[in-house]
Short mmCIF file of N, CA and C in Angstrom, two decimals:
data_model
loop_
_atom_site.label_atom_id
_atom_site.label_comp_id
_atom_site.label_asym_id
_atom_site.label_seq_id
_atom_site.Cartn_x
_atom_site.Cartn_y
_atom_site.Cartn_z
N MET T 99 0.85 -1.18 0.00
CA MET T 99 0.00 0.00 0.00
C MET T 99 0.89 1.24 0.00
N ALA T 100 0.60 2.17 -0.86
CA ALA T 100 1.40 3.39 -0.96
C ALA T 100 1.14 4.29 0.25
N GLU T 101 2.20 4.89 0.74
CA GLU T 101 2.07 5.81 1.87
C GLU T 101 1.47 7.12 1.38
N SER T 102 0.64 7.72 2.21
CA SER T 102 0.09 9.02 1.83
C SER T 102 1.14 10.10 2.10
N LYS T 103 0.97 11.23 1.44
CA LYS T 103 1.91 12.34 1.62
C LYS T 103 1.90 12.80 3.08
N SER T 104 0.71 12.86 3.70
CA SER T 104 0.62 13.30 5.10
C SER T 104 1.33 12.31 6.03
N HIS T 105 1.24 11.02 5.71
CA HIS T 105 1.93 10.00 6.52
C HIS T 105 3.44 10.20 6.43
N THR T 106 3.95 10.35 5.22
CA THR T 106 5.39 10.51 5.02
C THR T 106 5.89 11.79 5.68
N THR T 107 5.17 12.89 5.50
CA THR T 107 5.55 14.17 6.10
C THR T 107 5.58 14.07 7.62
N THR T 108 4.53 13.48 8.19
CA THR T 108 4.44 13.33 9.65
C THR T 108 5.58 12.44 10.16
N ALA T 109 5.81 11.32 9.50
CA ALA T 109 6.86 10.39 9.94
C ALA T 109 8.24 11.05 9.90
N ASN T 110 8.53 11.76 8.83
CA ASN T 110 9.84 12.45 8.74
C ASN T 110 9.98 13.53 9.80
N ARG T 111 8.91 14.29 10.04
CA ARG T 111 8.95 15.36 11.04
C ARG T 111 9.22 14.79 12.43
N ILE T 112 8.50 13.73 12.80
CA ILE T 112 8.66 13.13 14.14
C ILE T 112 10.04 12.47 14.27
N ALA T 113 10.48 11.78 13.22
CA ALA T 113 11.81 11.15 13.26
C ALA T 113 12.89 12.21 13.51
N LYS T 114 12.79 13.32 12.83
CA LYS T 114 13.77 14.40 13.02
C LYS T 114 13.72 14.93 14.45
N LYS T 115 12.51 15.13 14.97
CA LYS T 115 12.35 15.64 16.33
C LYS T 115 12.93 14.68 17.37
N LEU T 116 12.77 13.37 17.14
CA LEU T 116 13.23 12.38 18.11
C LEU T 116 14.68 11.94 17.86
N GLY T 117 15.27 12.46 16.80
CA GLY T 117 16.65 12.07 16.49
C GLY T 117 16.74 10.68 15.90
N GLY T 118 15.69 10.24 15.25
CA GLY T 118 15.67 8.92 14.63
C GLY T 118 15.55 9.04 13.13
N GLU T 119 15.18 7.94 12.52
CA GLU T 119 15.04 7.92 11.07
C GLU T 119 13.74 7.22 10.69
N TYR T 120 13.06 7.77 9.70
CA TYR T 120 11.83 7.16 9.21
C TYR T 120 12.18 5.95 8.35
N ASN T 121 11.55 4.81 8.64
CA ASN T 121 11.76 3.59 7.89
C ASN T 121 10.46 3.22 7.19
N PRO T 122 10.35 3.50 5.87
CA PRO T 122 9.10 3.20 5.17
C PRO T 122 8.87 1.72 4.88
N ALA T 123 9.85 0.88 5.17
CA ALA T 123 9.72 -0.57 4.92
C ALA T 123 8.82 -1.21 5.99
N GLU T 124 8.79 -2.53 6.03
CA GLU T 124 8.01 -3.26 7.02
C GLU T 124 8.45 -2.90 8.44
N GLY T 125 7.54 -3.06 9.37
CA GLY T 125 7.85 -2.78 10.77
C GLY T 125 7.47 -1.36 11.14
N PRO T 126 7.83 -0.96 12.35
CA PRO T 126 7.46 0.37 12.83
C PRO T 126 8.09 1.48 11.98
N ASP T 127 7.40 2.61 11.93
CA ASP T 127 7.88 3.73 11.11
C ASP T 127 9.15 4.36 11.67
N ILE T 128 9.22 4.50 13.00
CA ILE T 128 10.37 5.16 13.62
C ILE T 128 10.81 4.36 14.84
N VAL T 129 12.09 4.04 14.92
CA VAL T 129 12.64 3.35 16.09
C VAL T 129 13.85 4.15 16.55
N THR T 130 13.82 4.60 17.80
CA THR T 130 14.96 5.28 18.41
C THR T 130 15.37 4.47 19.63
N PRO T 131 16.49 4.81 20.25
CA PRO T 131 16.88 4.05 21.46
C PRO T 131 15.83 4.10 22.57
N GLY T 132 15.01 5.14 22.61
CA GLY T 132 14.05 5.26 23.70
C GLY T 132 12.60 5.06 23.33
N ALA T 133 12.28 5.03 22.04
CA ALA T 133 10.86 4.96 21.66
C ALA T 133 10.66 4.32 20.30
N VAL T 134 9.44 3.83 20.12
CA VAL T 134 9.00 3.29 18.83
C VAL T 134 7.72 4.03 18.48
N VAL T 135 7.64 4.54 17.25
CA VAL T 135 6.48 5.32 16.83
C VAL T 135 5.92 4.73 15.54
N GLU T 136 4.62 4.53 15.53
CA GLU T 136 3.91 4.07 14.35
C GLU T 136 2.99 5.21 13.92
N VAL T 137 3.22 5.75 12.73
CA VAL T 137 2.42 6.86 12.22
C VAL T 137 1.22 6.30 11.46
N GLU T 138 0.03 6.81 11.78
CA GLU T 138 -1.19 6.27 11.18
C GLU T 138 -2.16 7.36 10.74
N THR T 139 -2.91 7.05 9.70
CA THR T 139 -4.02 7.90 9.28
C THR T 139 -5.27 7.41 10.01
N VAL T 140 -6.35 8.12 9.87
CA VAL T 140 -7.59 7.73 10.55
C VAL T 140 -8.03 6.32 10.14
N ASP T 141 -7.72 5.92 8.91
CA ASP T 141 -8.13 4.59 8.43
C ASP T 141 -7.22 3.45 8.88
N THR T 142 -6.01 3.77 9.34
CA THR T 142 -5.05 2.71 9.66
C THR T 142 -4.69 2.60 11.14
N VAL T 143 -5.33 3.42 11.98
CA VAL T 143 -5.00 3.42 13.41
C VAL T 143 -5.08 2.02 14.02
N LYS T 144 -6.09 1.26 13.63
CA LYS T 144 -6.27 -0.08 14.24
C LYS T 144 -5.09 -1.00 13.99
N ASP T 145 -4.34 -0.77 12.90
CA ASP T 145 -3.17 -1.61 12.59
C ASP T 145 -1.99 -1.34 13.52
N ALA T 146 -1.96 -0.16 14.11
CA ALA T 146 -0.79 0.27 14.88
C ALA T 146 -0.53 -0.60 16.10
N LEU T 147 -1.56 -0.98 16.82
CA LEU T 147 -1.35 -1.74 18.06
C LEU T 147 -0.65 -3.07 17.78
N ARG T 148 -1.01 -3.70 16.67
CA ARG T 148 -0.35 -4.96 16.29
C ARG T 148 1.13 -4.71 15.99
N GLN T 149 1.41 -3.62 15.27
CA GLN T 149 2.79 -3.29 14.89
C GLN T 149 3.67 -3.03 16.11
N LEU T 150 3.07 -2.52 17.19
CA LEU T 150 3.86 -2.10 18.36
C LEU T 150 4.01 -3.21 19.40
N ARG T 151 3.42 -4.36 19.17
CA ARG T 151 3.54 -5.47 20.12
C ARG T 151 4.98 -5.92 20.26
N GLY T 152 5.37 -6.26 21.47
CA GLY T 152 6.68 -6.86 21.69
C GLY T 152 7.81 -5.88 21.98
N PHE T 153 7.56 -4.59 21.84
CA PHE T 153 8.63 -3.63 22.14
C PHE T 153 8.67 -3.31 23.63
N THR T 154 9.88 -3.18 24.17
CA THR T 154 10.05 -2.95 25.60
C THR T 154 10.58 -1.55 25.88
N LYS T 155 10.14 -0.59 25.09
CA LYS T 155 10.45 0.82 25.32
C LYS T 155 9.17 1.59 25.07
N ASP T 156 9.22 2.90 25.25
CA ASP T 156 8.01 3.70 25.02
C ASP T 156 7.49 3.47 23.61
N VAL T 157 6.20 3.25 23.48
CA VAL T 157 5.58 3.02 22.17
C VAL T 157 4.46 4.04 21.97
N PHE T 158 4.39 4.56 20.75
CA PHE T 158 3.41 5.60 20.44
C PHE T 158 2.75 5.36 19.10
N VAL T 159 1.48 5.75 19.02
CA VAL T 159 0.79 5.90 17.75
C VAL T 159 0.75 7.40 17.50
N ALA T 160 1.21 7.83 16.33
CA ALA T 160 1.15 9.24 15.96
C ALA T 160 0.10 9.40 14.87
N GLY T 161 -0.83 10.30 15.08
CA GLY T 161 -1.87 10.55 14.09
C GLY T 161 -1.44 11.62 13.10
N THR T 162 -1.85 11.45 11.85
CA THR T 162 -1.47 12.42 10.82
C THR T 162 -2.32 13.68 10.85
N ASN T 163 -3.46 13.63 11.57
CA ASN T 163 -4.32 14.81 11.72
C ASN T 163 -5.13 14.66 13.01
N LYS T 164 -5.96 15.67 13.31
CA LYS T 164 -6.74 15.64 14.56
C LYS T 164 -7.65 14.42 14.66
N ASP T 165 -8.29 14.06 13.54
CA ASP T 165 -9.19 12.90 13.57
C ASP T 165 -8.42 11.61 13.86
N ALA T 166 -7.25 11.48 13.27
CA ALA T 166 -6.43 10.28 13.51
C ALA T 166 -5.94 10.24 14.95
N VAL T 167 -5.58 11.39 15.50
CA VAL T 167 -5.15 11.45 16.91
C VAL T 167 -6.31 11.04 17.81
N GLN T 168 -7.52 11.55 17.53
CA GLN T 168 -8.69 11.19 18.33
C GLN T 168 -8.97 9.69 18.25
N LYS T 169 -8.89 9.14 17.06
CA LYS T 169 -9.12 7.70 16.89
C LYS T 169 -8.04 6.90 17.62
N ALA T 170 -6.79 7.39 17.58
CA ALA T 170 -5.69 6.71 18.30
C ALA T 170 -5.93 6.74 19.80
N LEU T 171 -6.42 7.87 20.32
CA LEU T 171 -6.71 7.96 21.76
C LEU T 171 -7.77 6.93 22.15
N GLU T 172 -8.79 6.77 21.31
CA GLU T 172 -9.85 5.78 21.58
C GLU T 172 -9.28 4.36 21.49
N ALA T 173 -8.46 4.09 20.49
CA ALA T 173 -7.92 2.74 20.28
C ALA T 173 -6.94 2.34 21.37
N THR T 174 -6.24 3.31 21.97
CA THR T 174 -5.20 2.98 22.96
C THR T 174 -5.70 3.10 24.39
N GLU T 175 -6.97 3.44 24.57
CA GLU T 175 -7.52 3.56 25.93
C GLU T 175 -7.34 2.24 26.67
N GLY T 176 -6.80 2.32 27.88
CA GLY T 176 -6.60 1.13 28.69
C GLY T 176 -5.38 0.31 28.28
N THR T 177 -4.52 0.86 27.41
CA THR T 177 -3.31 0.15 27.00
C THR T 177 -2.08 0.94 27.45
N THR T 178 -0.90 0.37 27.24
CA THR T 178 0.35 1.04 27.59
C THR T 178 0.89 1.88 26.43
N VAL T 179 0.13 1.93 25.33
CA VAL T 179 0.55 2.64 24.13
C VAL T 179 0.20 4.12 24.26
N GLY T 180 1.19 4.98 23.99
CA GLY T 180 0.96 6.42 24.03
C GLY T 180 0.50 6.94 22.67
N VAL T 181 0.15 8.23 22.65
CA VAL T 181 -0.32 8.87 21.42
C VAL T 181 0.42 10.19 21.23
N MET T 182 0.82 10.45 19.98
CA MET T 182 1.43 11.72 19.61
C MET T 182 0.59 12.39 18.53
N ASP T 183 0.71 13.73 18.45
CA ASP T 183 0.07 14.42 17.34
C ASP T 183 1.03 14.44 16.15
N ASN T 184 0.64 15.11 15.06
CA ASN T 184 1.46 15.06 13.85
C ASN T 184 2.73 15.90 13.93
N ARG T 185 2.94 16.57 15.06
CA ARG T 185 4.17 17.33 15.28
C ARG T 185 5.11 16.61 16.26
N GLY T 186 4.68 15.45 16.75
CA GLY T 186 5.52 14.70 17.68
C GLY T 186 5.32 15.10 19.13
N ASN T 187 4.27 15.88 19.41
CA ASN T 187 3.95 16.24 20.79
C ASN T 187 3.16 15.10 21.43
N VAL T 188 3.53 14.72 22.65
CA VAL T 188 2.87 13.61 23.34
C VAL T 188 1.51 14.08 23.85
N VAL T 189 0.46 13.40 23.38
CA VAL T 189 -0.91 13.70 23.80
C VAL T 189 -1.29 12.76 24.96
N LYS T 190 -0.80 11.52 24.87
CA LYS T 190 -1.02 10.51 25.93
C LYS T 190 0.32 9.81 26.11
N PRO T 191 0.90 9.84 27.32
CA PRO T 191 2.21 9.20 27.51
C PRO T 191 2.14 7.69 27.42
N SER T 192 3.23 7.08 27.01
CA SER T 192 3.34 5.63 26.99
C SER T 192 3.68 5.16 28.40
N THR T 193 3.03 4.10 28.84
CA THR T 193 3.33 3.56 30.16
C THR T 193 3.91 2.16 30.06
N ARG T 194 4.45 1.82 28.91
CA ARG T 194 5.06 0.52 28.70
C ARG T 194 6.24 0.35 29.65
N LYS T 195 6.31 -0.80 30.30
CA LYS T 195 7.41 -1.08 31.23
C LYS T 195 8.66 -1.42 30.44
N LYS T 196 9.76 -0.79 30.81
CA LYS T 196 11.02 -1.07 30.13
C LYS T 196 11.71 -2.23 30.84
N ARG T 197 12.32 -3.10 30.08
CA ARG T 197 13.03 -4.24 30.69
C ARG T 197 14.50 -3.98 30.74
#
């Protein structure tokens, strides 16, 4: 599936902010020493939780717009997964236990 322009722009912006690199291939979009971020549109938010399974550092779903952020907040309610907006600002902190 082709990435949308908003997805690519958001992923690159957040990667730069976190000092990481956007990886458009399989797996999470951004992996840094301290966090894993999966960038999603409103239609793909549900896929993010599966992608973030198994990581033992802070994990976030980043929405490409306000609607995607809202959907991510609903999808991550009651989980250890945090949420970021399209600028990389934490809207809901990750509470994943680090090993």
